[in-house]
Coordinates of C-alpha atoms and ligand atoms in Angstrom, one line a residue:
X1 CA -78.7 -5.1 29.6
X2 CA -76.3 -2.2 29.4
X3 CA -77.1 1.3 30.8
X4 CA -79.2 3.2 28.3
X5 CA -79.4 6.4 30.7
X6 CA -77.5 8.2 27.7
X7 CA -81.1 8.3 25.7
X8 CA -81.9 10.4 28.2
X9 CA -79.5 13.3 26.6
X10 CA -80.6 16.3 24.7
X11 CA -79.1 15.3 21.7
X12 CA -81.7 13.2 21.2
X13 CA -85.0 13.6 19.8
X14 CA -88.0 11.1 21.1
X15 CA -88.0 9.0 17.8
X16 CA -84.4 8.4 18.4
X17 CA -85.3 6.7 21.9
X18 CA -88.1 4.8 20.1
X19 CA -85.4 3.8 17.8
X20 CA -83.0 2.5 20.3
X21 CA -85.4 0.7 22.1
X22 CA -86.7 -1.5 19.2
X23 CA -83.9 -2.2 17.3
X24 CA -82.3 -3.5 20.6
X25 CA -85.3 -5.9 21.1
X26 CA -85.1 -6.9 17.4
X27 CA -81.2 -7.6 17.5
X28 CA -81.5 -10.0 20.3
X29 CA -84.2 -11.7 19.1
X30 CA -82.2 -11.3 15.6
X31 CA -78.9 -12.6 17.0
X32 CA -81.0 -15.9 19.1
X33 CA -81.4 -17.4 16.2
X34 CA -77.7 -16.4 14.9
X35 CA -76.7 -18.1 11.6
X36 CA -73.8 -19.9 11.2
X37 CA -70.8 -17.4 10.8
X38 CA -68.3 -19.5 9.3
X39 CA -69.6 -18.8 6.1
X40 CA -68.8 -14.8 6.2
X41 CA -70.4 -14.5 2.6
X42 CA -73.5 -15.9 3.1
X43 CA -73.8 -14.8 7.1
X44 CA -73.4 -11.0 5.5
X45 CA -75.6 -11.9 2.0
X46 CA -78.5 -12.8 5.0
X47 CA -77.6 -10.1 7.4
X48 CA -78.4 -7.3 4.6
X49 CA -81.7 -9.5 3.9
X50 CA -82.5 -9.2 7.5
X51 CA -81.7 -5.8 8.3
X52 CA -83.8 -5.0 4.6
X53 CA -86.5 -7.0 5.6
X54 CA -87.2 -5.0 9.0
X55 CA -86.5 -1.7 7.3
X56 CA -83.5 -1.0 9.2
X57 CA -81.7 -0.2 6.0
X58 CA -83.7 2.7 5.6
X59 CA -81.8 4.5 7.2
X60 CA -79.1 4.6 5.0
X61 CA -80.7 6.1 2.2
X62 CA -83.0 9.7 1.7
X63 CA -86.7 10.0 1.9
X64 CA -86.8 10.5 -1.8
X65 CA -85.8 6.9 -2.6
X66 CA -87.5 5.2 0.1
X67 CA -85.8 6.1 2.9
X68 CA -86.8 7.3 6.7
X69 CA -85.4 10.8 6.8
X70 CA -85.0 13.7 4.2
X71 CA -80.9 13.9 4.7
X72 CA -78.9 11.4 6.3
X73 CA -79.7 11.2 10.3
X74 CA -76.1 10.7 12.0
X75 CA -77.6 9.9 15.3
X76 CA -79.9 7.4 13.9
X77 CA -76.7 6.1 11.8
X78 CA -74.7 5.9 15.2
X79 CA -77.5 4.7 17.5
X80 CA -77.9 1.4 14.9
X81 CA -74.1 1.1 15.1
X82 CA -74.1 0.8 18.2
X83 CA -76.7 -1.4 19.5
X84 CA -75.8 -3.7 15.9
X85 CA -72.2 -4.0 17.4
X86 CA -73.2 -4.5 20.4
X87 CA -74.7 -7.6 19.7
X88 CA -73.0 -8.9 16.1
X89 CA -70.2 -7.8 14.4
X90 CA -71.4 -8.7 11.1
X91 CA -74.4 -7.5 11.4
X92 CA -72.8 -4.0 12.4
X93 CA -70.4 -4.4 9.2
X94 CA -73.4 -5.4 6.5
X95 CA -75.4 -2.1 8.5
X96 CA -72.8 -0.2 7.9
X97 CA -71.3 -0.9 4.5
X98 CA -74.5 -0.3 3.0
X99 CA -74.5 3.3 4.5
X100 CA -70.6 4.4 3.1
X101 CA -71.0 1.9 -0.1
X102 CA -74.3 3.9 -0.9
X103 CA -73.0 7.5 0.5
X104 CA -71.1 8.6 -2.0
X105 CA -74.2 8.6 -4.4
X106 CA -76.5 10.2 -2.0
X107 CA -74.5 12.8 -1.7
X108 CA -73.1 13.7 -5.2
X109 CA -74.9 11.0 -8.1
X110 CA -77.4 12.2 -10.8
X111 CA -81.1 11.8 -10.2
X112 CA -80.6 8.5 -12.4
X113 CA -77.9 7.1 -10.1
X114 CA -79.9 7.7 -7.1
X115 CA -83.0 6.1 -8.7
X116 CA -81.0 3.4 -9.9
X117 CA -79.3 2.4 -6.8
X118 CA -80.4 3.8 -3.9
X119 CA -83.7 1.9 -3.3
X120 CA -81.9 -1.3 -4.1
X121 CA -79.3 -0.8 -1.8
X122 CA -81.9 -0.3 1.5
X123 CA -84.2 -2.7 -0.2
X124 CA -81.4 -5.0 0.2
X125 CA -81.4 -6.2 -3.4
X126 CA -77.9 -4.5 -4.1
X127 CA -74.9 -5.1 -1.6
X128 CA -72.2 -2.2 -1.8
X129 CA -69.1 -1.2 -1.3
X130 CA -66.5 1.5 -1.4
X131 CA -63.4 1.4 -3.2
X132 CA -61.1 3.9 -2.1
X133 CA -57.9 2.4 -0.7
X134 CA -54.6 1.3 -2.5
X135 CA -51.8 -0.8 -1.9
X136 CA -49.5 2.2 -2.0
X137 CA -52.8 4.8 -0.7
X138 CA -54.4 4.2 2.0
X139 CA -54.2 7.3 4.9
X140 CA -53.1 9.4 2.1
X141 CA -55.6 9.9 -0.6
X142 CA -54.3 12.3 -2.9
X143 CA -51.5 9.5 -3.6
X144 CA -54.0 7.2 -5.8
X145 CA -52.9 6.0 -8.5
X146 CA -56.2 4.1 -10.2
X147 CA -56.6 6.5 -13.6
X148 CA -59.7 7.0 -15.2
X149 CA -59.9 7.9 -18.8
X150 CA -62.2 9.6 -21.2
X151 CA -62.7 7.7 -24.4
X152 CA -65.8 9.4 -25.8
X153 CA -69.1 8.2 -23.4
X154 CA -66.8 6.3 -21.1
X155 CA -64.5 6.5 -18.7
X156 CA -61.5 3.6 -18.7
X157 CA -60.8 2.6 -15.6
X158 CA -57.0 1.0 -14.5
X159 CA -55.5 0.2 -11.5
X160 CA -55.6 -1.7 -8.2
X161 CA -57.7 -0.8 -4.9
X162 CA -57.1 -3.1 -1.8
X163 CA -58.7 -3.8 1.6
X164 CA -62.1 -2.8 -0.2
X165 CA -64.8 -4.3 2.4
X166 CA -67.7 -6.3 0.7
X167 CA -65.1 -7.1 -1.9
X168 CA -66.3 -10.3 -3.3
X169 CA -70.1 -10.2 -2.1
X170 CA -71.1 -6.8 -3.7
X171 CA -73.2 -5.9 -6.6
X172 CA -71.4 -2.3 -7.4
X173 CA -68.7 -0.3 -6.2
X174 CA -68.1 3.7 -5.5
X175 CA -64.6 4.0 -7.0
X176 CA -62.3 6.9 -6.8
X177 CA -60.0 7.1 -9.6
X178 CA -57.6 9.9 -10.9
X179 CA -59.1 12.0 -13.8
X180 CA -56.1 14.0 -14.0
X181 CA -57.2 17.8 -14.0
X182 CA -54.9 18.7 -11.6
X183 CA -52.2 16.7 -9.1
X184 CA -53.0 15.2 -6.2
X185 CA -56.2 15.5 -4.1
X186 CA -57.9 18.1 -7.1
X187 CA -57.6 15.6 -9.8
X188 CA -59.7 12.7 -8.8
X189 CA -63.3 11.9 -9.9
X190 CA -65.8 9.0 -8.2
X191 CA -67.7 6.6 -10.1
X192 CA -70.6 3.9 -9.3
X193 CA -68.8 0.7 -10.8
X194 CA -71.2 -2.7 -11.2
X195 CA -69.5 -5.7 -9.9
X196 CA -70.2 -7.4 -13.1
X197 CA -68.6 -4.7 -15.6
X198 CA -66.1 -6.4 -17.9
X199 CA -62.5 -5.8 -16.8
X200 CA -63.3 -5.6 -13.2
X201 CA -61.5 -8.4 -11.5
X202 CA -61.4 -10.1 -7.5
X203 CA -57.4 -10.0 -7.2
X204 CA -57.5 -12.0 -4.2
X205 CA -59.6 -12.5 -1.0
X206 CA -58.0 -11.3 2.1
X207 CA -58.6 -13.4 5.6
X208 CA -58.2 -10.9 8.6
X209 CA -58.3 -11.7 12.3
X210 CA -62.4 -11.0 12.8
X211 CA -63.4 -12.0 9.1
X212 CA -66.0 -10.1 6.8
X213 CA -65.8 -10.1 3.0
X214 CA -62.7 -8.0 2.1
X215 CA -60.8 -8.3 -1.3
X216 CA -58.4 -6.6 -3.6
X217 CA -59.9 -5.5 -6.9
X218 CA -58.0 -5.0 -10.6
X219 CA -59.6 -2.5 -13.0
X220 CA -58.3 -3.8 -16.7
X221 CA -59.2 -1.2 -19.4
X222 CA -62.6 -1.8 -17.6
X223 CA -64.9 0.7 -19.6
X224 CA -68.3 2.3 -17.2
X225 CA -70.7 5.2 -19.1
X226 CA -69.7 8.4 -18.6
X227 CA -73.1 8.7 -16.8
X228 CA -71.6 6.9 -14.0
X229 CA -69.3 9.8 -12.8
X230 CA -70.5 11.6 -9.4
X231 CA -70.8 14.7 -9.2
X232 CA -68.4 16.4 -11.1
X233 CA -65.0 15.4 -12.7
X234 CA -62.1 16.3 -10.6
X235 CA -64.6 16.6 -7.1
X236 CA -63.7 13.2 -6.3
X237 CA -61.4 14.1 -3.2
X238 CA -64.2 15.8 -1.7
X239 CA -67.0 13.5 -2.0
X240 CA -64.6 11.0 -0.7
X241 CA -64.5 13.3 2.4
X242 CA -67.6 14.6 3.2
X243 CA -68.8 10.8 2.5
X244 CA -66.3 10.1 5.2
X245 CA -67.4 13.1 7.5
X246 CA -70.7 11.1 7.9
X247 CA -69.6 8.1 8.5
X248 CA -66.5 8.5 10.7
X249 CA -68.9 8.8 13.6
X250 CA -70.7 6.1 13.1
X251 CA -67.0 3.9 13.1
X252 CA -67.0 5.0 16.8
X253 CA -70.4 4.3 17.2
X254 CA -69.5 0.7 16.7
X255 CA -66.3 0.2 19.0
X256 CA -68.5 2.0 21.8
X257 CA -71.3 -1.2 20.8
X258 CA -68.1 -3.3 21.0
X259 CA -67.3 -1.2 24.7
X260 CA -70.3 -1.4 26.4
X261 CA -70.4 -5.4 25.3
X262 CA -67.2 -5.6 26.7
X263 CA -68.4 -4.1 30.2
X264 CA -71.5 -6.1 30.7
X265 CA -69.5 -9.3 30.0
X266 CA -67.1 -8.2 32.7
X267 CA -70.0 -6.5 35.3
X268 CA -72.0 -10.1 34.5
X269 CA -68.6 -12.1 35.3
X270 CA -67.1 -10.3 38.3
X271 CA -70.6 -10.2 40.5
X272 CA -70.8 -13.7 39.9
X273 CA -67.4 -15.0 40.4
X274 CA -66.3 -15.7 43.3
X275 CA -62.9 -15.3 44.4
X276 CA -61.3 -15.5 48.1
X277 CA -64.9 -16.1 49.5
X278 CA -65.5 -12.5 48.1
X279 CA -67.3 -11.9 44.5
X280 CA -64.9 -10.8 42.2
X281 CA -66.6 -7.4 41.4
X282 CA -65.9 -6.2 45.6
X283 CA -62.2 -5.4 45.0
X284 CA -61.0 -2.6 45.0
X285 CA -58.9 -3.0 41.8
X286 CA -61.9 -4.9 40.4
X287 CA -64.1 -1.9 41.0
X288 CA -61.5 0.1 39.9
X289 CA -61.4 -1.6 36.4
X290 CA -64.8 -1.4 36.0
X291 CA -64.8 2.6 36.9
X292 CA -62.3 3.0 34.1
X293 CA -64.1 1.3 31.4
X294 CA -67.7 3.1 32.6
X295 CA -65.7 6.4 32.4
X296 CA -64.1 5.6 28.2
X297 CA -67.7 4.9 27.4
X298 CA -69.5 7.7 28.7
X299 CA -66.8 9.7 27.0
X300 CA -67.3 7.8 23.9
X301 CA -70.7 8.3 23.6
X302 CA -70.4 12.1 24.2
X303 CA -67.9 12.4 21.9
X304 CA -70.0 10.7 18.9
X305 CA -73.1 12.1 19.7
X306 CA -71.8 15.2 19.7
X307 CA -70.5 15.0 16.4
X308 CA -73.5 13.6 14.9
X309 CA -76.1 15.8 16.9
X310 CA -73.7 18.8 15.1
X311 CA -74.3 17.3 11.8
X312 CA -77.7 16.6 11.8
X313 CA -78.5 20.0 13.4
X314 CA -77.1 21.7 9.9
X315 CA -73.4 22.1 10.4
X316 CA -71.6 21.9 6.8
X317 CA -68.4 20.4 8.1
X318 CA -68.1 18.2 11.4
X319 CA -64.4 17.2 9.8
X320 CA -62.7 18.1 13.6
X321 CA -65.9 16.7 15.6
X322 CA -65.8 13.3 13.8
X323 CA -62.5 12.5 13.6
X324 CA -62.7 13.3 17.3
X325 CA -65.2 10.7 18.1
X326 CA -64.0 8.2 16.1
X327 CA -60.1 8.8 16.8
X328 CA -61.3 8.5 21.0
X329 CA -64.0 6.2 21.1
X330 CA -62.0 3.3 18.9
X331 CA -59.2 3.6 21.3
X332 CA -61.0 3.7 24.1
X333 CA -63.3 0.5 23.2
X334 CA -59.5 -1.6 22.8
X335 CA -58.8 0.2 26.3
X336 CA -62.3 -1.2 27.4
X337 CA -61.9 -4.4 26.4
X338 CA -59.0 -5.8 27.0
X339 CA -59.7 -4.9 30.3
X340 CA -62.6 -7.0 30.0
X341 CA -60.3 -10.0 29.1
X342 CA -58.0 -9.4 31.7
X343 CA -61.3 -9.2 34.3
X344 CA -62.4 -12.7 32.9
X345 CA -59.4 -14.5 32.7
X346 CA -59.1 -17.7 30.6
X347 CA -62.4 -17.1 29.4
X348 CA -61.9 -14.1 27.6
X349 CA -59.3 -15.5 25.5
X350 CA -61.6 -18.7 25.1
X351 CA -63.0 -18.7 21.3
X352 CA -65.8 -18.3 20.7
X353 CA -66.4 -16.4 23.7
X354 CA -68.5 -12.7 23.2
X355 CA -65.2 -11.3 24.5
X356 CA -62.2 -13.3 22.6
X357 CA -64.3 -12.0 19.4
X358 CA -64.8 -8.3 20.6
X359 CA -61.1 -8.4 21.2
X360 CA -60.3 -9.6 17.8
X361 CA -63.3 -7.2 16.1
X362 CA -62.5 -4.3 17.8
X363 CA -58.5 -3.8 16.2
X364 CA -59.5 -3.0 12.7
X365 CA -61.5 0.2 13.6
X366 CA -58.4 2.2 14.9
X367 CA -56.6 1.6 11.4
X368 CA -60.0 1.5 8.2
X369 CA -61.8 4.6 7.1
X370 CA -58.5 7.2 8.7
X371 CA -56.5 5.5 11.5
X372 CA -55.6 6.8 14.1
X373 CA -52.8 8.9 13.3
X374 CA -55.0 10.3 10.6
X375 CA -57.3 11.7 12.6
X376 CA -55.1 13.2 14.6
X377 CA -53.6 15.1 11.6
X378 CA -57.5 16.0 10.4
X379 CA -58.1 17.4 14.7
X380 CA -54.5 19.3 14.4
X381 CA -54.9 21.2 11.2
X382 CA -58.5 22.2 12.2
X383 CA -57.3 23.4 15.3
X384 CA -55.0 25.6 13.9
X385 CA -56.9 26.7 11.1
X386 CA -59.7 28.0 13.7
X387 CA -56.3 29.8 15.4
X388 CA -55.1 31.2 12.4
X389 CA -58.6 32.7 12.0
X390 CA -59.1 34.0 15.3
X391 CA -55.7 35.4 15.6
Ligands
COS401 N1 -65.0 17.7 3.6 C1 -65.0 18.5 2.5 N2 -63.8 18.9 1.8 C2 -62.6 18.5 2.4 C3 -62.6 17.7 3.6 C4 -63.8 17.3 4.2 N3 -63.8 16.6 5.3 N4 -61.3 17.5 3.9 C5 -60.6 18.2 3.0 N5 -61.4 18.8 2.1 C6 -61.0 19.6 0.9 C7 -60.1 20.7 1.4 O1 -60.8 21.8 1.9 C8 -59.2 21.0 0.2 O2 -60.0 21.8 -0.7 P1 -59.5 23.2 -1.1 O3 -58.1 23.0 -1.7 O4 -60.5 23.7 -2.2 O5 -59.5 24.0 0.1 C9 -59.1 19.6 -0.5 O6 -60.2 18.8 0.0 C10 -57.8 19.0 -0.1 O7 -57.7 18.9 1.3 P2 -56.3 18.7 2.0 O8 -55.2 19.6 1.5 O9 -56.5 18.7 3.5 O10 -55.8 17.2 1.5 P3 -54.8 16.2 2.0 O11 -54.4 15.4 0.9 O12 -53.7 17.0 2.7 O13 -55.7 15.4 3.1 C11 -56.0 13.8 4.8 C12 -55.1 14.6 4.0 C13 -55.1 13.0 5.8 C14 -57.0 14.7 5.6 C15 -56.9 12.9 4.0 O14 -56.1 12.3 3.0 C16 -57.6 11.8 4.7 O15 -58.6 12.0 5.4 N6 -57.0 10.6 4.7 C17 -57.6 9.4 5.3 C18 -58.5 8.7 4.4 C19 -59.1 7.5 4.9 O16 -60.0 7.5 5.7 N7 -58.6 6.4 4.3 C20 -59.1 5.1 4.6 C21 -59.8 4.6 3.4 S1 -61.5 4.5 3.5 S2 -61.7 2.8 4.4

């Protein structure tokens, strides 16, 4: 079992440990009897039962509609990430897509949107999803180009959104459309979308290297109630970010699952190899490996716990400390485990093998929700800005 000394930090409260602890126990037991995964529909449609059924999803929604905590807990969020990944990609991805498809809606929807949804989604009786990305918007979202017009109680939605995660399996959508009241980022407007609404197509199903459900969507003339808008017309940009703010952490959360995987695969391989008469593990460059991957996840785990034991402790904005965590600890998890292929040879590139699939799970988290290069823009500009102020 990997090194849980971390718990031991102040930025975490005793219920947090508590947390940790059980949900590790469950996940094993949880993963034991691991359903078949070629099916990635059904594997995620029983992973959300699951994760409902032992009120893990409660976590993902507030108190108010039948949640654990009054506002959302990043370091619970993270902690789940990370011991979820550690053991099941999928089970991490149905985790955490009920989270960012149910965000949105906690944070800006109408008392009848949250009624409405909310206790569905961590009862499991409502899979969701978050529409955001284009084929010609992805890193930057001002540049969408779904509209969204006002024809008396509705809004008519047009347009294509691609690489939308649950695509195919979920029962509504948070979609962000352009209203129009002003260009670019100010002129966009969110809406919950039900997967059943007339004009609201599956385009196409996308495979990807570690497969989850994932599809492109076309809105035609597709008509939702005006009572579907959150928050307010033209705030769309910003729910899309603060949504994000939340839940960019908990992205690094899951490579540093995916790491510390990665590093008991390799400590369990190279102290029982042997090599030369010699376990693997007693060479220098062995040990030297291992000191490297040890040292990118302890700085992982700083990094995101930081950010989320910021948020939770009442900060408005963790824009810089999130993209921080999730910008270092989903490059350091590739780092981490390729090195862990390398350590076992052959069989980390065997399929099937706990590290040929971190290796393939791993890639996607340094490009969805901001890659890389984004995140680097969001750290730069906050940097400065905190100069500009200071100076
Ligand atoms: N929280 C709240 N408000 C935010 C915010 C945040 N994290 N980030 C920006 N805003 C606000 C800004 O304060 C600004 O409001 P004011 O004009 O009132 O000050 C407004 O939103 C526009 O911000 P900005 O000018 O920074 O917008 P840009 O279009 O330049 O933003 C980035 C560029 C790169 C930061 C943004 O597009 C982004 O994060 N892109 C990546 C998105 C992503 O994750 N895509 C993957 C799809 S989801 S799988």
């Amino acid at each position: 079992m990997s090194d849980r000394t971390f718990l031991d930090w102040p930025f975490f409260d005793d219920e947090h440990r508590v947390l940790a602890k059980t949900l590790s126990e469950w996940a094993s037991s949880a993963c034991e009897s691991e359903h078949d995964h070629t099916d990635v529909d059904a594997a995620c449609r029983t992973w959300v039962k699951l994760l409902a059924q032992s009120n893990w999803l409660k976590y993902c929604v507030p108190a108010a509609y039948g949640g654990v905590y009054e506002n959302f807990d990043v370091r619970s969020l993270c902690l789940i990430r990370e011991t979820l990944a550690y053991h099941s990609g999928l089970a991490d991805f149905s985790f955490a897509m009920q989270g960012l498809g149910s965000g949105a809606i906690t944070l800006a929807g109408s008392e009848e949107l949250k009624s409405t949804y909310l206790p569905a989604v961590s009862q499991g009786e409502k899979i969701a999803a978050f529409a955001l990305s284009e084929p010609d918007a992805g890193s930057d979202v001002a540049a969408l180009s779904t509209t969204a017009e006002l024809d008396g109680d509705h809004y008519i939605l047009n347009g294509t959104k691609t690489w939308i995660s649950n695509g195919g399996i979920a029962d509504y959508y948070v979609v962000f459309a352009r209203t129009g009241e002003a260009p670019g980022a100010k002129g966009l407007s969110a809406f919950v979308v039900d997967a059943d609404t007339p004009g609201l197509e599956i385009a196409e199903r996308i495979d990807v290297i570690a497969p989850h459900p994932l599809a492109t969507l076309e809105f035609k003339d597709c008509r939702i109630p005006k009572t579907h808008l959150l928050g307010e017309s033209g705030q769309g940009f910003k729910i899309a970010m603060a949504t994000l703010d939340i839940f960019r952490s908990t992205v690094g959360a899951a490579a540093l699952g995916f790491a510390r995987r990665a590093l008991d695969e390799a400590l369990n391989r190279t102290t029982t190899r042997k090599i030369f008469d010699q376990p693997l593990s007693s060479f220098q460059m062995t040990e030297a490996t291992l000191a490297e991957m040890a040292l990118d996840i302890d700085a992982s785990a700083l990094l995101i716990y930081r950010a989320a034991w910021t948020k939770d402790s009442g900060a408005d904005r963790v824009t810089r400390e999130a993209a921080m965590a999730k910008l270092f600890s989903t490059e350091a998890a590739q780092l981490v485990i390729d090195k862990a292929v390398q350590l076992l040879g052959g069989l980390g590139v065997k399929s099937g093998h706990p590290v040929e699939k971190l290796y393939r799970e791993i890639r996607a988290l340094r490009i969805y929700e901001g890659a890389s290069e984004v995140q680097k823009i969001v750290i730069a500009r906050q940097v400065l800005n905190t100069h500009t102020q200071s100076a």
